[in-house]
Amino acid sequence: MRPLTCMIVDDEPLAVRLLVSYVEKTPDLHLLASFTDSIRAINAVKEQKPDLLFLDIQMPNIDGMELAHSLPEETRVVFITAFKEYAFESYEVNALDFLLKPVRYNKFLGSIEKARKQFDVQQTAAQPKQPNTVFIRVDGEWRNIPVDQITYVNGMKDYVFFYLDNEPRPLITHLTMKAVEEMLPKDKFLRIHRSYIIAVDKILKVDKNDCVYIGKEIIHIPDGYLQTFKNFLESRSFSK
């Protein structure tokens, strides 16, 4: 979960100080700037594009509603006001939340939670989905291979051998190891050797000589790949 960035715009200094104190005691929330002048705030918001803008509605010069119409698309607004009658109008600018003054910390946290859920959904939707299968050309035909059946891949010169759970012999295709490494999901496969990419969930054991046992193969990890592999082991082990 990445930290959220925010700005505060309110012409009342006391209200600004209260919100700043709330931001400071909220984990993973970073204050970029605060303003009591809405005109000065506009350019800063457009340039820095905070995730959240805590915005007063009633302000001199440019009020909060006007300012909200000129915000970057990625910035979400939490309106702060002492007047309930603005609540309906706030939905016209797709406000994330609407908080009444004096703002209580539990209400403030509720707005942050809404923001986190919304940004998490957007981030998940933006991530490319990993394929469940890959196509490889074998003996002039295209074979559709389930990714979860691949045990390991071995490269020899211009050819790559795919070893599968349900195949007695490897499938041989004309490919480079770099192309295979880019094609396979990085959360499931790890390159541990110039000539080997393995399915990490199918490792049987790793001995004291830094040899990986997978399928019927024993692969010694060379120094150039050893630290990356040790980092992987530490991330998946209970050892201190």
XYZ file of C-alpha atoms in Angstrom:
240
model
C 0.000 0.000 0.000
C 1.641 3.220 -1.159
C 1.429 6.414 0.950
C -1.239 8.923 -0.082
C -0.301 12.555 -0.733
C -2.557 15.442 0.231
C -2.982 19.215 0.347
C -5.174 21.430 2.513
C -6.921 24.607 1.360
C -8.946 26.598 3.922
C -9.018 30.339 4.582
C -9.269 29.719 8.350
C -5.765 29.197 9.861
C -7.167 27.315 12.860
C -8.970 24.860 10.583
C -5.759 24.351 8.594
C -3.749 23.673 11.760
C -6.302 21.113 12.936
C -6.170 19.201 9.647
C -2.373 19.380 9.556
C -2.293 17.780 13.031
C -4.592 15.017 11.775
C -2.356 14.351 8.763
C 0.752 14.202 10.935
C -0.647 11.431 13.145
C -2.112 9.389 10.269
C 0.209 6.644 8.923
C 1.010 6.622 5.199
C -0.438 10.083 4.606
C 1.987 12.762 3.410
C 1.179 16.481 3.391
C 2.582 18.277 0.342
C 1.395 21.778 1.300
C -1.353 23.781 3.005
C -2.880 27.101 1.936
C -5.213 29.778 3.286
C -5.324 31.467 -0.140
C -7.282 29.573 -2.820
C -5.607 31.453 -5.700
C -2.114 30.403 -4.545
C -3.388 26.866 -4.072
C -4.585 26.370 -7.663
C -1.172 26.267 -9.341
C 0.348 24.109 -6.597
C -2.433 21.539 -6.904
C -2.112 21.425 -10.701
C 1.663 21.038 -10.543
C 1.970 18.510 -7.723
C -1.300 16.604 -8.310
C -1.942 15.311 -4.787
C -4.043 12.214 -4.302
C -6.328 14.092 -1.898
C -7.340 17.704 -1.475
C -9.027 18.784 1.760
C -10.925 21.805 0.512
C -13.030 24.433 2.267
C -16.088 25.546 0.294
C -16.683 29.093 1.484
C -13.546 31.127 0.727
C -12.851 34.611 -0.665
C -11.672 35.078 -4.262
C -12.273 31.522 -5.527
C -14.535 29.270 -3.502
C -14.059 25.547 -3.118
C -16.646 24.556 -5.709
C -14.986 26.674 -8.378
C -11.550 25.360 -7.495
C -12.789 21.743 -7.596
C -13.813 22.147 -11.251
C -10.207 22.921 -12.235
C -8.475 20.049 -10.429
C -6.332 17.348 -12.075
C -8.367 14.236 -12.847
C -6.361 12.079 -10.435
C -6.965 14.339 -7.410
C -9.896 13.439 -5.149
C -11.659 16.117 -3.105
C -12.806 15.985 0.496
C -14.910 19.090 1.127
C -14.697 20.757 4.535
C -17.483 23.151 5.515
C -19.673 24.349 8.356
C -22.795 24.307 6.167
C -24.768 21.117 5.502
C -26.612 22.656 2.536
C -23.485 22.295 0.388
C -23.552 18.509 0.636
C -25.751 17.945 -2.429
C -23.747 20.387 -4.556
C -20.521 18.587 -3.645
C -21.648 15.480 -5.529
C -21.742 17.474 -8.779
C -17.947 17.554 -8.762
C -17.664 13.896 -7.760
C -16.336 14.653 -4.282
C -14.890 11.714 -2.371
C -16.377 12.895 0.934
C -18.033 15.789 2.721
C -17.007 16.665 6.292
C -18.677 19.170 8.605
C -16.676 21.535 10.803
C -15.418 21.100 13.405
C -13.946 17.963 11.830
C -13.462 15.054 14.216
C -10.476 12.773 13.765
C -12.619 9.622 13.362
C -14.503 11.303 10.489
C -11.202 12.379 8.971
C -9.946 8.777 9.131
C -13.157 7.627 7.467
C -12.366 9.836 4.474
C -8.820 8.468 4.297
C -10.174 4.906 4.319
C -12.532 5.749 1.449
C -9.611 7.179 -0.489
C -7.424 4.124 0.115
C -10.143 1.768 -1.114
C -10.735 3.843 -4.223
C -7.052 4.109 -5.108
C -6.516 0.386 -4.414
C -9.308 -0.483 -6.859
C -7.842 1.828 -9.503
C -4.349 0.445 -9.025
C -5.566 -3.145 -9.284
C -7.549 -2.364 -12.441
C -4.503 -0.689 -14.002
C -2.243 -3.689 -13.466
C -1.969 -5.984 -16.484
C -3.404 -9.425 -15.831
C -0.913 -12.256 -15.970
C -1.681 -14.893 -18.614
C -2.788 -18.344 -17.494
C -1.306 -19.922 -20.621
C 1.477 -19.201 -23.109
C 1.800 -20.288 -26.730
C 5.039 -21.880 -27.946
C 5.842 -23.243 -31.380
C 6.808 -26.935 -31.279
C 7.460 -28.988 -34.461
C 5.666 -26.440 -36.608
C 2.576 -26.297 -34.375
C 1.488 -23.811 -31.730
C 1.045 -25.444 -28.320
C -1.014 -23.678 -25.657
C 0.813 -24.366 -22.388
C -0.776 -23.766 -18.952
C 1.684 -21.637 -16.997
C 1.097 -23.551 -13.774
C 2.276 -26.785 -15.460
C 5.740 -25.420 -16.256
C 8.332 -26.806 -13.811
C 11.433 -25.192 -15.251
C 12.922 -23.942 -18.506
C 16.392 -24.769 -19.818
C 18.097 -22.785 -22.586
C 20.691 -24.255 -24.951
C 22.079 -21.932 -27.621
C 19.075 -20.803 -29.705
C 16.647 -23.355 -28.288
C 14.626 -23.534 -25.104
C 13.395 -26.711 -23.388
C 10.126 -26.425 -21.451
C 9.786 -29.103 -18.758
C 6.152 -29.650 -17.783
C 4.474 -31.578 -14.983
C 2.433 -33.755 -17.317
C 4.924 -34.302 -20.172
C 7.494 -37.152 -20.140
C 9.813 -35.180 -22.438
C 10.481 -31.458 -22.696
C 8.867 -29.299 -25.363
C 11.580 -27.765 -27.539
C 11.165 -24.429 -29.255
C 13.331 -21.835 -31.003
C 13.480 -18.956 -28.490
C 15.879 -16.954 -26.350
C 15.948 -17.160 -22.575
C 15.436 -13.400 -22.398
C 12.172 -13.740 -24.360
C 11.001 -16.517 -22.031
C 11.929 -14.504 -18.930
C 9.844 -11.555 -20.186
C 6.925 -13.812 -21.110
C 6.528 -15.737 -17.838
C 4.887 -14.136 -14.744
C 7.624 -12.669 -12.534
C 5.777 -13.539 -9.333
C 5.868 -17.252 -10.238
C 9.181 -17.720 -12.051
C 12.765 -16.823 -11.222
C 15.903 -16.924 -13.327
C 18.604 -18.602 -11.233
C 21.163 -19.304 -13.944
C 22.081 -18.105 -17.405
C 20.401 -21.250 -18.722
C 17.598 -21.885 -16.197
C 14.289 -20.304 -15.215
C 12.355 -22.157 -12.523
C 8.818 -22.180 -11.129
C 9.504 -21.050 -7.557
C 6.554 -22.967 -6.068
C 7.978 -26.242 -7.440
C 11.362 -26.115 -5.735
C 11.827 -29.326 -3.749
C 14.799 -28.180 -1.687
C 17.944 -26.054 -1.675
C 21.081 -27.678 -0.241
C 24.024 -26.110 1.589
C 25.981 -25.896 -1.676
C 23.379 -23.565 -3.208
C 21.968 -26.276 -5.433
C 18.268 -26.185 -6.281
C 16.375 -29.470 -6.617
C 13.435 -29.147 -8.986
C 11.769 -31.903 -10.975
C 14.565 -34.336 -11.849
C 17.118 -31.562 -12.154
C 19.775 -30.289 -9.728
C 20.878 -26.752 -10.596
C 23.826 -25.039 -8.989
C 23.229 -21.292 -8.688
C 26.244 -19.256 -9.888
C 27.430 -16.177 -8.003
C 25.801 -13.743 -10.438
C 22.321 -15.019 -9.549
C 22.909 -16.082 -5.951
C 22.018 -12.856 -4.112
C 18.718 -12.492 -5.969
C 17.861 -16.081 -5.089
C 18.790 -15.566 -1.423
C 16.560 -12.506 -1.311
C 13.726 -14.656 -2.645
C 14.375 -17.337 -0.009
C 14.340 -14.768 2.781
C 11.020 -13.373 1.549
C 9.440 -16.852 1.642
C 10.998 -18.354 4.760
C 10.422 -18.262 8.544
C 14.120 -17.983 9.343
C 15.339 -14.894 11.194
